[in-house]
mmCIF file of C-alpha atoms in Angstrom:
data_model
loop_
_atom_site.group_PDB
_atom_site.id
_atom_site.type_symbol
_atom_site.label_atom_id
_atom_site.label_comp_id
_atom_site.label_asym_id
_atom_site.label_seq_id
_atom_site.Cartn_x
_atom_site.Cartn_y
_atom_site.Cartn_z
ATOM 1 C CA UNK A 180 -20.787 52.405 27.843
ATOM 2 C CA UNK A 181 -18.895 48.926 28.011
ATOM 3 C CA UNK A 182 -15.836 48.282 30.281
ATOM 4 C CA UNK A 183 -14.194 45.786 31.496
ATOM 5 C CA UNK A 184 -11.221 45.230 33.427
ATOM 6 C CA UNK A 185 -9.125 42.347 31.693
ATOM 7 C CA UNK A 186 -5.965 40.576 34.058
ATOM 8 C CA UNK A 187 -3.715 37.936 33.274
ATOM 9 C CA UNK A 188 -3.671 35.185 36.038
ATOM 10 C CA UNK A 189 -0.150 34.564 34.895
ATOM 11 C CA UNK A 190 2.348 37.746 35.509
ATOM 12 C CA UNK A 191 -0.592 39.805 37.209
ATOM 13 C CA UNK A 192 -0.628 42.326 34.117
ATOM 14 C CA UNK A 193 -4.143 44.006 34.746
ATOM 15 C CA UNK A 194 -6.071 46.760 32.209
ATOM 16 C CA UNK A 195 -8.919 48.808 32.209
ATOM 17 C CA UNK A 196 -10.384 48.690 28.834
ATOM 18 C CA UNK A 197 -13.584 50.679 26.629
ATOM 19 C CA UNK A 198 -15.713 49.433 24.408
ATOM 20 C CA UNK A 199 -13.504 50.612 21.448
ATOM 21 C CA UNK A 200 -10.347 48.641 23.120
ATOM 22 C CA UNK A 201 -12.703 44.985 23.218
ATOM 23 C CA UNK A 202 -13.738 45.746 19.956
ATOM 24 C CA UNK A 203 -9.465 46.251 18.963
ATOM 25 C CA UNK A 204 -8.737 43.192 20.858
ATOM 26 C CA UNK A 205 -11.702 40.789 19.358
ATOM 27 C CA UNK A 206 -10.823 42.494 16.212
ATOM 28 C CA UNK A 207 -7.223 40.573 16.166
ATOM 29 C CA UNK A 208 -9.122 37.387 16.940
ATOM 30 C CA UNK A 209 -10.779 37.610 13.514
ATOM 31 C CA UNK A 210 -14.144 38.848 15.142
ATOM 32 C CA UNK A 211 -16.568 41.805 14.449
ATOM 33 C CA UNK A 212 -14.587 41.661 11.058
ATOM 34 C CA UNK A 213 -17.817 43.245 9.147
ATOM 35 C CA UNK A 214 -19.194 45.350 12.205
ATOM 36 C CA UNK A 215 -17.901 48.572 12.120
ATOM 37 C CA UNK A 216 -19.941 49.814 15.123
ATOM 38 C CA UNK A 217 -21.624 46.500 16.792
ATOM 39 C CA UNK A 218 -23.673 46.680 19.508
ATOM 40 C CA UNK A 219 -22.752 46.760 23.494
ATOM 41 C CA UNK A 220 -24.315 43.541 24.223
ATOM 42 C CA UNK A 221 -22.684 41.419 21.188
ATOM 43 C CA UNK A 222 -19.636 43.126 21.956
ATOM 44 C CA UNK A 223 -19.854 41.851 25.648
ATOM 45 C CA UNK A 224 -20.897 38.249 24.870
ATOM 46 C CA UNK A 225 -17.829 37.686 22.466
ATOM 47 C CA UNK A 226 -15.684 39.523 25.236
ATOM 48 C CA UNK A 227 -17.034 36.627 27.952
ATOM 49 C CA UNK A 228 -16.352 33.536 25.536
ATOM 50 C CA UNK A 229 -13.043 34.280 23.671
ATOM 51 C CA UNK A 230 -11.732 35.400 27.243
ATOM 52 C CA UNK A 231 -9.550 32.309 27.190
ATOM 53 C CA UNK A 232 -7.834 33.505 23.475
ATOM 54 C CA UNK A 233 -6.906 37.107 24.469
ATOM 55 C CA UNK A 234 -3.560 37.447 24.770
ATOM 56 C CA UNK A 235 -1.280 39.549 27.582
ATOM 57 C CA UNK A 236 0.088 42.393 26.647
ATOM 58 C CA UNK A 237 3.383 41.758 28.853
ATOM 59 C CA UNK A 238 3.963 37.960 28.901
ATOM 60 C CA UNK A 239 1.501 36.841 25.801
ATOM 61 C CA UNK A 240 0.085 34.156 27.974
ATOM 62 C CA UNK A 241 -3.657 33.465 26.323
ATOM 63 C CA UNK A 242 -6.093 33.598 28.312
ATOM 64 C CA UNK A 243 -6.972 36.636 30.192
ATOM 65 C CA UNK A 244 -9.205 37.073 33.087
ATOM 66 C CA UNK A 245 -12.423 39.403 33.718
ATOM 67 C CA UNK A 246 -12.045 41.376 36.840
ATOM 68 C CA UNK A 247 -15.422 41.470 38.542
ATOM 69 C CA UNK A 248 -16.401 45.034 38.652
ATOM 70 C CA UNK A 249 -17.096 45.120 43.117
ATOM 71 C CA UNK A 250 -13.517 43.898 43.065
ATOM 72 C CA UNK A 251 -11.946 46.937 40.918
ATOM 73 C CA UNK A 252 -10.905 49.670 42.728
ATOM 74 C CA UNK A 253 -14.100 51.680 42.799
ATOM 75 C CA UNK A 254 -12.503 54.905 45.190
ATOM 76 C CA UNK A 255 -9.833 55.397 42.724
ATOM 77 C CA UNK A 256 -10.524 59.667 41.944
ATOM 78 C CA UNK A 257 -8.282 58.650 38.463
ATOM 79 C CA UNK A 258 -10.306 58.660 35.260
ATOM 80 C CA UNK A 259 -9.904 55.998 32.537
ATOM 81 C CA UNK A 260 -8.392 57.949 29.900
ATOM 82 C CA UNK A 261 -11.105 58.448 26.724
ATOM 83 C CA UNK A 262 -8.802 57.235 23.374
ATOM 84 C CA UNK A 263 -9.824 58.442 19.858
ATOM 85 C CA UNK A 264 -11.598 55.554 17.814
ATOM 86 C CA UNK A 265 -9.425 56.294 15.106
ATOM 87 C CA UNK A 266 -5.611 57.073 16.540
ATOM 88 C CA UNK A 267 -6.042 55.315 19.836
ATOM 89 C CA UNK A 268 -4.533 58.230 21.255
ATOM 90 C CA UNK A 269 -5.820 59.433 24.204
ATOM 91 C CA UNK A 270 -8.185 62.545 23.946
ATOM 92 C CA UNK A 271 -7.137 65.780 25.413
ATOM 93 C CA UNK A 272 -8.858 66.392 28.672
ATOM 94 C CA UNK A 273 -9.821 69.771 27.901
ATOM 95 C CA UNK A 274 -11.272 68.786 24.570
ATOM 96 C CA UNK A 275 -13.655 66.335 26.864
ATOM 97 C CA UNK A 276 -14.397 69.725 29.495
ATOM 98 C CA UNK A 277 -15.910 71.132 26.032
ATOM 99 C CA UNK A 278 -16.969 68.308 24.114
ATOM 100 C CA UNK A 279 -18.055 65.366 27.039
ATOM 101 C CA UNK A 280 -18.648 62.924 24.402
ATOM 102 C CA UNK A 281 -16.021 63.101 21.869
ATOM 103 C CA UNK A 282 -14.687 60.093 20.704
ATOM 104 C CA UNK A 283 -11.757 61.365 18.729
ATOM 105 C CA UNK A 284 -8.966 63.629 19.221
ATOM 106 C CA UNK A 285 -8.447 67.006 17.616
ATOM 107 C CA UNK A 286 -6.725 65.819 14.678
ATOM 108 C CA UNK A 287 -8.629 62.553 13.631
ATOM 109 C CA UNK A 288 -11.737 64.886 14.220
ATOM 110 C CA UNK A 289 -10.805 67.658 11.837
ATOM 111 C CA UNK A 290 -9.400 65.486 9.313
ATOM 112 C CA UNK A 291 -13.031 64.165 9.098
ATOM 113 C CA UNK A 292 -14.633 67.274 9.006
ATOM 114 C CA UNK A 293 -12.268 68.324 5.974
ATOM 115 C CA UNK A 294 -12.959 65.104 4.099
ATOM 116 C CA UNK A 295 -9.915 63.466 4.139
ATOM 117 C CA UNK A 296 -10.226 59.792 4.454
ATOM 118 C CA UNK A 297 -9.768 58.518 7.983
ATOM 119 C CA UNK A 298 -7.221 55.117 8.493
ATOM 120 C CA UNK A 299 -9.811 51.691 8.626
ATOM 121 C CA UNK A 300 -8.153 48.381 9.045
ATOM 122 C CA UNK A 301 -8.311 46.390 6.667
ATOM 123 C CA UNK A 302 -8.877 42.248 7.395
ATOM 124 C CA UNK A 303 -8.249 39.263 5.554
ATOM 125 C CA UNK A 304 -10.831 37.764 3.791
ATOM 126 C CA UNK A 305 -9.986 34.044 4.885
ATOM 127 C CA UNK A 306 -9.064 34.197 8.297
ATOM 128 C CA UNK A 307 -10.088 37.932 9.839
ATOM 129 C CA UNK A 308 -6.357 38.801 10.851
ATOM 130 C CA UNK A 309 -5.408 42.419 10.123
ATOM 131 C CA UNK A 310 -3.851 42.576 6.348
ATOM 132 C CA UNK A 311 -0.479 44.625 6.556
ATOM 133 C CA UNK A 312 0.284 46.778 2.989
ATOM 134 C CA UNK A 313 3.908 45.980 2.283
ATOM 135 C CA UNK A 314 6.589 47.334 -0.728
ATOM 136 C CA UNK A 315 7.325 44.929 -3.332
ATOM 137 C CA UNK A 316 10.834 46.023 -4.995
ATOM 138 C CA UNK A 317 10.947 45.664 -8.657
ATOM 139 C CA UNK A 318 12.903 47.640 -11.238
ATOM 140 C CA UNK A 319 11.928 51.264 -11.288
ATOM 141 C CA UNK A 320 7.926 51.603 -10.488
ATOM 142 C CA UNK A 321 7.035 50.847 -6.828
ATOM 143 C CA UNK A 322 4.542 48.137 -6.128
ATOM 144 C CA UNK A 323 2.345 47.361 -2.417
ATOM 145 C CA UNK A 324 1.172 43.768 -1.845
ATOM 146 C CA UNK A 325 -1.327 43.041 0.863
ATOM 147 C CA UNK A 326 0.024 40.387 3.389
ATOM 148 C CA UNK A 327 -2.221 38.322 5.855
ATOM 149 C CA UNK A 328 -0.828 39.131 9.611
ATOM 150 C CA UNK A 329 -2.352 35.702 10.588
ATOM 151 C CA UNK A 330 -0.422 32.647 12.522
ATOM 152 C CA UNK A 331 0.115 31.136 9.542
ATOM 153 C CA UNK A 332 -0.545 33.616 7.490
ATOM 154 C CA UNK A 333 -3.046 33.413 3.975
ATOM 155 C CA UNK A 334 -2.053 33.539 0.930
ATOM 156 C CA UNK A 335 -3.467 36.618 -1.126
#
C-alpha cells in the first residue's frame, strides 16, 4: 500500500498520507479525473512530479515536500489512522481488529450493502476541478446548477 509523508518547507506543516489521501489531493489538481481506482505506481509517479503544485494545508504555500521514508520516524508505536474511501472518516479500530482490510467505515459500508448510492465527486469536464451543486432561487420550484470550483472557474 502507498504512503508518503508530504511537508511543507515553508511553516514545517508535515502529514502522513494513504494512497486514498494522494489520490484526494491529485484529484484537486485535475488528475486521475477518469480513474476511479488507478494503480499504485501511476498514483506514485504523479505524486513525485506535481509535488511542487500541492498545496499546505496550514499556510497554502505550493509546493510540498516528500519526506524520505529512513528519515520518518520509524519507532513511532502510533498507527496511521485507516480513513473510509468514501467519508474520509477514520475507521473504527475495532472494526479493523475484525475486518484488517476494510476500507470504509460502518456506515459508508452498510449503505453499500443496502444499495443506496454512495457520494462520488463529480469533476468538471474542462478543467478537472471538483464541480460544487448549488441552489438557484427562482419563483416557487427549486432549481441546482453545477458550478466549476476551479481558479477561475468554467463556465457550465
Amino acid at each position: 500500500m502507498l504512503s508518503a509523508t508530504l511537508k511543507c518547507d515553508k511553516c514545517g506543516w508535515q502529514t502522513c498520507c494513504g494512497q486514498q489521501e494522494i489520490e484526494r489531493r491529485l484529484r484537486t489538481l485535475g488528475l486521475l479525473r477518469r480513474a476511479p481506482h488507478p494503480p499504485e505506481d501511476l498514483v506514485s509517479e504523479l505524486l513525485a512530479v506535481n509535488l511542487s503544485r500541492l498545496k499546505c494545508d496550514a499556510c497554502g504555500f505550493a509546493g510540498l515536500l516528500q519526506v524520505p521514508p529512513e528519515q520518518t520516524d520509524a519507532g513511532d508505536d502510533w498507527q496511521q489512522a485507516a480513513l473510509c474511501q468514501i467519508c474520509n472518516e477514520p475507521i473504527p479500530p475495532e472494526r479493523l481488529e475484525v475486518f484488517p482490510n476494510a476500507v470504509r467505515c460502518v456506515g459508508c459500508q452498510d449503505a453499500e450493502d443496502r444499495g443506496v448510492q454512495s457520494f462520488e465527486p463529480e469533476f468538471c469536464p474542462k478543467c478537472g476541478a471538483l464541480v460544487e451543486l448549488r441552489v438557484s432561487r427562482g419563483s416557487g420550484i427549486t432549481h441546482y446548477k453545477q458550478f466549476c470550483t476551479g481558479n477561475p472557474p468554467c463556465r457550465l
